[in-house]
Amino acid sequence: MTVKVDRLQRWYREGLLCIGDAAHAMSPVGGVGINLAIQDAVATANLLAAPLGAGTLTSADLARVQKRREWPVRWTQNLQVFIQNRIIGRTLDAPAPISPPWPVRLLARWPTLRRIPARFIGIGFRPEHVRTPDVYAAAASSDTSTA
């Protein structure tokens, strides 16, 4: 089986935006591909709702989606490749039983540290939150009432 971790250099062109697996292929390590795809979709909705609603969507708007999401995708892919090469691959290629790598031993020794990789698997490097018009309106009214 071949696993390829890559991403498009440019996720958009006039009238087209690629997100999720269409923009970046993820390793199955950690099972985070769906998390990133959902985060891409949320960021896309947040960034493009207004220009789409106004009928003013441009390629620059599409580029903003890539600019927002490319950094967390890169870091997640780098982490996946590190885990694959330094932990999983080393274990699978060993001719005899080996001791766990130091990061695994560290997690085994201090269980509270297990929250760190769990956070990146579950939430990611840049979590996205749905921003609806009512959220913006509430924020704007609270800003003016405190002024």
Tab-separated table of C-alpha atoms in Angstrom, residues 6-8 10-11 17-25 37 40:
chain	number	residue	atom	x	y	z
A	6	ASP	CA	0.774	16.119	-0.404
A	7	ARG	CA	-1.189	19.254	-1.220
A	8	LEU	CA	-1.965	21.425	-4.183
A	10	ARG	CA	-2.817	26.503	-5.429
A	11	TRP	CA	-6.221	25.446	-4.109
A	17	LEU	CA	-12.054	26.121	-4.723
A	18	CYS	CA	-10.590	22.798	-3.561
A	19	ILE	CA	-10.738	21.977	0.141
A	20	GLY	CA	-10.323	18.810	2.203
A	21	ASP	CA	-8.926	15.807	0.348
A	22	ALA	CA	-9.256	17.649	-2.963
A	23	ALA	CA	-6.698	20.212	-1.756
A	24	HIS	CA	-4.495	18.120	0.519
A	25	ALA	CA	-4.032	14.374	0.829
A	37	ALA	CA	-11.849	18.697	5.834
A	40	ASP	CA	-11.658	23.726	5.769
